[in-house]
Coordinates of C-alpha atoms in Angstrom, one line a residue:
M1 CA -23.4 15.9 -2.3
N2 CA -23.0 17.1 1.2
L3 CA -20.4 19.7 2.2
R4 CA -18.2 17.3 4.1
R5 CA -17.9 15.0 1.1
L6 CA -17.2 18.0 -1.2
L7 CA -14.4 19.2 1.1
H8 CA -12.9 15.7 1.2
I9 CA -12.8 15.5 -2.6
I10 CA -11.1 18.9 -2.8
S11 CA -8.5 17.9 -0.2
K12 CA -7.7 14.6 -2.1
S13 CA -7.8 16.2 -5.6
T14 CA -4.9 16.2 -8.1
W15 CA -4.5 17.4 -11.7
R16 CA -2.4 14.3 -12.5
K17 CA -3.8 12.3 -15.3
P18 CA -4.1 8.5 -15.1
T19 CA -1.0 6.8 -16.4
K20 CA -1.2 4.7 -19.5
C21 CA -0.7 1.0 -18.6
Q22 CA -1.7 -2.6 -19.5
V23 CA -2.7 -3.5 -16.0
V24 CA -4.1 -1.2 -13.3
Q25 CA -3.8 -1.8 -9.6
F26 CA -7.1 -0.9 -7.9
G27 CA -6.3 0.9 -4.7
G28 CA -3.2 2.6 -3.3
L29 CA -1.2 5.6 -4.5
E30 CA 1.7 3.6 -5.8
V31 CA 2.4 0.1 -7.1
T32 CA 3.6 -2.0 -4.2
A33 CA 3.9 -5.8 -4.2
L34 CA 2.5 -6.0 -7.7
S35 CA 5.8 -4.5 -8.9
L36 CA 7.0 -8.1 -8.8
L37 CA 5.1 -8.5 -12.1
A38 CA 6.6 -5.3 -13.7
D39 CA 9.2 -7.3 -15.5
E40 CA 6.5 -8.5 -17.9
F41 CA 3.6 -6.0 -17.6
K42 CA 3.3 -2.2 -17.5
I43 CA 1.4 -1.6 -14.2
G44 CA -0.4 1.6 -13.2
V45 CA -2.5 2.7 -10.2
M46 CA -6.1 3.6 -9.8
P47 CA -6.5 5.0 -6.2
L48 CA -9.7 4.7 -4.4
I49 CA -11.8 7.9 -4.3
S50 CA -11.1 8.0 -0.6
E51 CA -7.4 8.1 -1.4
Q52 CA -7.1 10.5 -4.3
V53 CA -9.4 12.1 -6.9
S54 CA -8.1 12.8 -10.5
L55 CA -9.7 16.1 -11.7
P56 CA -9.1 15.2 -15.4
V57 CA -11.3 12.2 -14.8
V58 CA -13.9 14.3 -13.0
L59 CA -14.0 16.8 -15.9
R60 CA -14.5 14.0 -18.3
M61 CA -17.5 12.8 -16.2
L62 CA -19.0 16.3 -16.1
L63 CA -18.7 16.7 -19.9
R64 CA -20.6 13.4 -20.3
L65 CA -23.1 14.3 -17.5
R66 CA -22.5 10.9 -15.8
L67 CA -21.7 11.3 -12.1
S68 CA -21.2 8.3 -9.8
R69 CA -18.4 6.5 -8.1
W70 CA -18.5 3.6 -10.6
V71 CA -18.6 5.9 -13.6
Y72 CA -15.5 7.6 -12.1
Y73 CA -13.6 4.3 -11.9
L74 CA -14.7 3.2 -15.4
E75 CA -13.6 6.5 -16.9
Y76 CA -10.3 6.3 -15.0
M77 CA -9.7 2.8 -16.4
Q78 CA -10.6 3.9 -19.9
M79 CA -8.0 6.7 -19.7
T80 CA -5.3 4.3 -18.6
D81 CA -6.0 1.9 -21.6
A82 CA -5.7 -0.9 -19.1
R83 CA -7.2 -4.3 -20.0
V84 CA -6.9 -6.0 -16.6
V85 CA -7.6 -4.9 -13.0
L86 CA -5.5 -6.4 -10.3
V87 CA -6.6 -6.0 -6.7
W88 CA -3.8 -6.3 -4.1
Q89 CA -5.8 -5.1 -1.1
E90 CA -8.5 -7.6 -1.7
T91 CA -10.3 -6.8 1.5
N92 CA -11.5 -3.7 -0.2
T93 CA -15.0 -4.8 -1.0
D94 CA -15.5 -2.2 -3.8
A95 CA -13.3 -4.5 -5.9
Y96 CA -16.1 -7.1 -6.0
Q97 CA -18.6 -4.6 -7.3
L98 CA -16.4 -3.3 -10.2
R99 CA -17.3 -6.2 -12.4
H100 CA -21.0 -5.3 -12.3
H101 CA -20.2 -1.9 -14.0
G102 CA -17.6 -2.8 -16.6
R103 CA -16.2 -5.4 -18.9
I104 CA -12.5 -5.4 -17.8
P105 CA -11.5 -8.6 -16.0
V106 CA -10.9 -8.1 -12.2
L107 CA -8.4 -10.4 -10.6
C108 CA -8.1 -10.4 -6.8
I109 CA -4.9 -11.5 -5.1
Q110 CA -4.9 -12.6 -1.5
N111 CA -2.2 -10.8 0.6
G112 CA -3.0 -12.0 4.1
V113 CA -4.8 -14.6 6.2
R114 CA -8.5 -13.8 5.9
H115 CA -10.8 -13.3 8.9
N116 CA -13.7 -11.2 10.1
V117 CA -11.9 -9.1 12.7
G118 CA -12.3 -5.6 11.5
P119 CA -11.8 -1.9 12.4
V120 CA -13.7 -0.5 15.4
S121 CA -15.6 2.0 13.2
G122 CA -16.4 -0.4 10.4
K123 CA -17.1 -4.1 9.5
G124 CA -15.0 -7.2 9.2
F125 CA -14.3 -8.5 5.7
M126 CA -17.0 -11.2 5.8
D127 CA -19.6 -8.8 7.3
A128 CA -18.9 -6.2 4.7
L129 CA -19.1 -8.7 1.8
Q130 CA -22.5 -9.9 3.1
E131 CA -23.8 -6.4 3.4
D132 CA -22.8 -5.6 -0.2
A133 CA -24.4 -8.9 -1.3
K134 CA -27.8 -7.4 -0.4
L135 CA -27.4 -5.0 -3.3
S136 CA -25.5 -7.1 -5.9
H137 CA -23.5 -10.3 -5.6
P138 CA -19.8 -9.7 -4.9
T139 CA -18.0 -10.9 -8.1
A140 CA -14.5 -11.2 -9.5
D141 CA -13.1 -13.1 -12.5
A142 CA -10.6 -14.8 -10.3
Y143 CA -9.5 -14.9 -6.7
F144 CA -5.8 -16.0 -6.4
C145 CA -5.9 -17.5 -2.9
F146 CA -3.4 -19.2 -0.6
G147 CA -4.9 -22.6 -0.4
A148 CA -7.9 -24.7 0.7
A149 CA -9.2 -22.4 3.5
E150 CA -10.3 -19.4 1.4
P151 CA -12.7 -21.2 -1.0
R152 CA -14.4 -22.8 2.1
Y153 CA -14.7 -19.4 3.8
L154 CA -15.7 -17.2 0.8
D155 CA -17.3 -19.4 -1.8
S156 CA -20.9 -18.8 -0.6
V157 CA -20.3 -15.0 -0.7
I158 CA -18.1 -14.2 -3.7
E159 CA -18.9 -15.4 -7.2
T160 CA -15.5 -16.1 -8.6
R161 CA -13.0 -18.8 -9.7
F162 CA -10.7 -19.6 -6.8
V163 CA -7.1 -20.3 -7.9
P164 CA -5.0 -21.7 -5.1
H165 CA -1.5 -20.3 -5.9
G166 CA 0.0 -19.4 -2.6
S167 CA 1.4 -16.0 -1.8
L168 CA 2.5 -13.6 -4.5
R169 CA 5.6 -12.5 -2.6
A170 CA 6.5 -16.0 -1.4
N171 CA 6.2 -17.3 -4.9
A172 CA 8.6 -14.6 -6.2
Y173 CA 11.0 -15.3 -3.3
A174 CA 10.9 -19.1 -4.0
R175 CA 12.0 -18.5 -7.6
Q176 CA 15.1 -16.6 -6.7
R177 CA 15.8 -18.3 -3.3
L178 CA 19.5 -19.2 -2.9
P179 CA 21.0 -22.0 -0.8
K180 CA 22.0 -20.7 2.7
S181 CA 25.5 -20.9 3.8
K182 CA 26.2 -22.2 7.4
C183 CA 27.5 -18.8 8.4
D184 CA 24.1 -17.2 7.6
Q185 CA 22.1 -19.7 9.7
V186 CA 20.9 -19.0 13.2
S187 CA 20.9 -22.0 15.5
G188 CA 17.8 -20.9 17.3
I189 CA 14.2 -19.7 17.3
G190 CA 12.7 -16.8 15.4
F191 CA 9.3 -15.5 16.6
I192 CA 7.5 -13.9 13.6
V193 CA 5.3 -11.0 14.7
S194 CA 3.1 -8.5 12.8
F195 CA 2.2 -5.3 14.5
P196 CA 0.8 -2.0 13.1
H197 CA 2.8 0.9 12.0
R198 CA 4.0 2.9 15.0
Q199 CA 2.5 6.2 13.7
S200 CA -1.0 4.6 13.4
I201 CA -1.1 3.8 17.2
P202 CA -2.4 6.5 19.4
G203 CA 0.5 7.4 21.7
G204 CA 2.8 5.2 19.7
S205 CA 2.9 2.4 22.3
I206 CA 0.9 -0.8 22.7
I207 CA 1.5 -1.9 26.3
G208 CA -1.1 -0.4 28.6
N209 CA -2.9 1.2 25.6
N210 CA -6.6 0.7 26.1
T211 CA -7.6 2.6 23.0
P212 CA -10.1 0.5 21.0
F213 CA -8.3 -1.2 18.1
L214 CA -10.3 -3.9 16.5
R215 CA -13.8 -5.4 16.5
L216 CA -15.3 -8.9 16.1
G217 CA -19.1 -8.6 16.2
D218 CA -20.0 -6.7 19.4
R219 CA -16.7 -7.3 21.1
V220 CA -14.1 -4.5 20.8
M221 CA -10.5 -5.2 21.6
S222 CA -7.9 -2.6 22.7
Y223 CA -4.3 -2.5 21.4
H224 CA -3.1 -3.9 24.8
E225 CA -5.6 -6.7 24.8
Y226 CA -5.1 -7.8 21.2
Y227 CA -1.3 -8.1 21.5
S228 CA -1.1 -9.3 25.1
F229 CA -1.0 -12.9 23.8
D230 CA 2.2 -12.1 21.8
A231 CA 3.9 -11.0 25.1
L232 CA 2.8 -14.3 26.7
V233 CA 4.1 -16.4 23.8
S234 CA 7.4 -14.6 23.7
K235 CA 8.0 -15.2 27.4
A236 CA 7.4 -18.9 26.8
I237 CA 9.7 -19.0 23.8
Q238 CA 12.4 -17.3 25.9
N239 CA 12.1 -20.0 28.5
V240 CA 12.4 -22.8 26.0
S241 CA 15.4 -21.1 24.3
R242 CA 17.2 -20.9 27.6
E243 CA 16.4 -24.5 28.5
L244 CA 17.7 -25.8 25.1
A245 CA 20.6 -23.3 24.8
L246 CA 19.2 -21.8 21.6
E247 CA 19.4 -18.3 20.4
Y248 CA 16.1 -16.4 20.4
R249 CA 15.2 -13.3 18.3
I250 CA 12.0 -11.6 17.3
I251 CA 11.3 -11.0 13.6
A252 CA 9.4 -7.8 13.3
K253 CA 7.3 -6.7 10.3
R254 CA 8.8 -3.3 9.6
S255 CA 11.9 -1.1 9.7
E256 CA 13.1 0.2 13.0
E257 CA 11.8 3.7 12.1
T258 CA 8.2 2.5 11.7
S259 CA 8.2 -0.6 14.0
S260 CA 6.0 -0.8 17.1
E261 CA 7.4 -4.3 17.9
V262 CA 10.8 -3.0 19.0
Q263 CA 9.5 -1.0 21.9
F264 CA 6.9 -3.6 22.8
F265 CA 9.2 -6.5 23.2
Q266 CA 12.0 -4.4 24.8
D267 CA 9.4 -3.6 27.5
V268 CA 8.2 -7.2 27.7
H269 CA 11.8 -8.6 28.1
A270 CA 13.5 -5.7 29.8
G271 CA 15.8 -5.4 26.7
Q272 CA 17.0 -9.0 27.0
V273 CA 15.7 -10.2 23.6
E274 CA 16.8 -8.7 20.3
V275 CA 14.1 -7.5 17.9
L276 CA 15.1 -7.7 14.2
A277 CA 13.4 -4.9 12.3
H278 CA 14.0 -4.9 8.5
A279 CA 13.2 -3.1 5.3
K280 CA 10.0 -4.0 3.5
G281 CA 10.3 -7.3 1.6
E282 CA 13.3 -8.6 3.5
G283 CA 11.3 -10.7 6.0
Y284 CA 11.7 -13.8 3.9
E285 CA 15.5 -13.8 3.8
L286 CA 15.6 -13.0 7.5
A287 CA 13.2 -15.8 8.6
D288 CA 14.9 -18.2 6.3
R289 CA 18.0 -18.0 8.5
F290 CA 16.4 -19.5 11.6
E291 CA 16.4 -23.2 12.5
Y292 CA 12.9 -22.9 14.1
L293 CA 10.1 -20.4 13.5
I294 CA 7.1 -19.7 15.7
T295 CA 4.2 -17.3 15.1
V296 CA 0.7 -16.5 16.4
D297 CA -1.0 -15.8 13.1
S298 CA 1.4 -13.9 10.8
T299 CA 1.0 -14.6 7.1
L300 CA 4.8 -14.9 6.9
G301 CA 4.6 -18.0 9.1
Y302 CA 2.3 -19.7 6.6
E303 CA 4.5 -18.7 3.8
M304 CA 7.7 -20.0 5.4
R305 CA 6.1 -23.3 6.2
A306 CA 5.1 -23.6 2.5
L307 CA 8.8 -22.9 1.7
G308 CA 9.7 -25.9 3.8
K309 CA 10.7 -24.3 7.1
P310 CA 9.7 -25.7 10.5
V311 CA 7.0 -23.4 11.8
A312 CA 4.8 -23.7 14.9
F313 CA 1.5 -21.8 15.3
L314 CA -0.2 -20.6 18.4
S315 CA -3.2 -18.9 16.9
N316 CA -5.1 -18.3 20.0
R317 CA -5.6 -14.6 20.5
L318 CA -9.4 -14.8 20.9
K319 CA -9.3 -17.8 23.2
H320 CA -6.8 -15.9 25.4
L321 CA -9.4 -13.1 25.6
D322 CA -12.2 -15.6 26.4
I323 CA -13.9 -15.0 23.1
S324 CA -15.6 -18.1 21.9
D325 CA -15.1 -17.7 18.1
R326 CA -13.0 -19.8 15.8
D327 CA -12.0 -16.7 13.8
L328 CA -8.2 -16.3 13.7
T329 CA -7.5 -19.9 14.8
F330 CA -5.1 -22.1 12.8
G331 CA -6.6 -23.4 9.6
F332 CA -10.0 -21.6 10.0
P333 CA -12.5 -22.4 8.7
L334 CA -11.3 -25.9 7.9
D335 CA -12.4 -28.6 10.3
L336 CA -9.0 -29.2 11.9
P337 CA -8.4 -30.4 15.4
A338 CA -7.6 -27.8 18.0
D339 CA -4.2 -29.3 18.5
G340 CA -1.8 -30.9 16.0
P341 CA 1.9 -31.7 15.5
Y342 CA 2.9 -28.1 14.8
W343 CA -0.1 -26.1 16.2
S344 CA -1.6 -25.8 19.6
S345 CA -4.6 -24.4 21.5
A346 CA -2.4 -23.6 24.5
I347 CA -3.0 -20.2 26.1
T348 CA -0.9 -20.4 29.3
E349 CA 2.8 -20.1 29.5
P350 CA 3.4 -23.6 31.0
E351 CA 1.2 -25.2 28.3
I352 CA 3.0 -23.3 25.5
V353 CA 6.4 -24.3 26.9
Q354 CA 5.4 -28.0 26.9
F355 CA 4.0 -27.8 23.4
L356 CA 7.2 -26.1 22.0
H357 CA 9.4 -28.8 23.6
R358 CA 7.3 -31.5 21.9
W359 CA 7.3 -29.7 18.6
I360 CA 11.1 -29.2 18.6
E361 CA 11.6 -32.8 19.4
L362 CA 9.4 -33.7 16.5
V363 CA 11.4 -31.4 14.2
V364 CA 14.7 -32.8 15.4
S365 CA 13.5 -36.4 14.8
Q366 CA 12.3 -35.4 11.3
K367 CA 9.0 -37.1 11.8
T368 CA 7.0 -34.2 10.5
Q369 CA 4.7 -35.1 7.5
K370 CA 3.2 -33.1 4.7
D371 CA -0.3 -31.8 5.3
S372 CA -3.3 -33.1 3.4
F373 CA -5.3 -29.9 4.0
E374 CA -3.0 -27.6 2.0
L375 CA -3.3 -24.1 3.6
M376 CA -0.6 -22.6 1.4
H377 CA 0.4 -23.6 -2.1
L378 CA 3.5 -22.5 -4.0
D379 CA 3.7 -21.4 -7.6
H380 CA 7.3 -20.4 -8.2
G381 CA 7.4 -17.2 -10.2
N382 CA 3.6 -16.8 -10.1
T383 CA 3.1 -18.6 -13.4
Q384 CA -0.7 -19.0 -13.0
L385 CA -1.3 -15.3 -12.4
R386 CA 1.0 -14.2 -15.2
G387 CA -0.7 -16.7 -17.5
M388 CA -4.2 -15.4 -16.8
I389 CA -3.0 -11.7 -17.2
R390 CA -1.5 -12.6 -20.6
T391 CA -4.7 -14.4 -21.7
A392 CA -6.8 -11.4 -20.7
L393 CA -4.5 -9.0 -22.6
E394 CA -4.5 -11.2 -25.7
N395 CA -8.3 -11.5 -25.6
A396 CA -8.6 -7.7 -25.4
S397 CA -6.4 -7.0 -28.3

């Protein structure tokens, strides 16, 4: 073990023992979205070694003279008494190696649209999986995915059972969703955006920020480049809203304290458009109020369409940057046409304005039809996931 790694472990160490639980969340320091299942199951957390190291687990490893990352995780799980591993951050490729080292079922839950755009200093999700596959085949007992796209994308790489169940959060929201009163509705357009936490951005601002942000293959994109398309789309929506006398607001991903969207769109529109920041988990209620919803590639857009809302998609970041790759396009990797009734390949402001006018006319005429390609399912209350957890716990008893 080199000195740098030793210092890292010391800095991340805690004497806190693993918490007893039925189900353990692999990754993170606290239970986040999986708390939606806490009404039925006792859920604990097993942080990644890069996040936190439990010294009681390390001492147990030393006493048994077994030292490795995988032994650490197995000892940790044994100390929790957990009988099921749930993976919420399922782009963490370590999750697909756990099953090779232990007998506890590993269930991965998709929490965002999957693509191969990755961090500048690392690999995209698909590249990382393929790299791991050279050592041992990525494996999970089940992968609870949004719909038809993920099995097409990942089936040749991950050995698993794909369970199209939609979104964990959207399923929970659908179960308790209430009829909206007219006073709650917004007769206008909501633009769903998804920007990084403000504190994670060097300098805290995106516009004019040429710091490398993400990578796709050999192409590196800066913060400014990556989100320049959002600015273009927002200007087009503002024009359409004015022409049709509709209200226009931007639906951010985060609270005002952590949002980078507020400053970005205030700069884009000189303060003329309101940005609705919100507490975590409140995006569904907020988006549900709008008559029309538009997004570039936010997961919330897919979820709201599954919930029955009119949503238009302009998933063309890469095309706007003259990158000839289908990654991040609408419905990728399914063989969908570049343009459809509610999605478009437009990348100029006039083209986007024309598309949005056509789409709104279609929504008003109520001529929209159900898709046959099923990008997002709904399972109210997450019954399939709950059922599989119950079965795993019963089999372990």
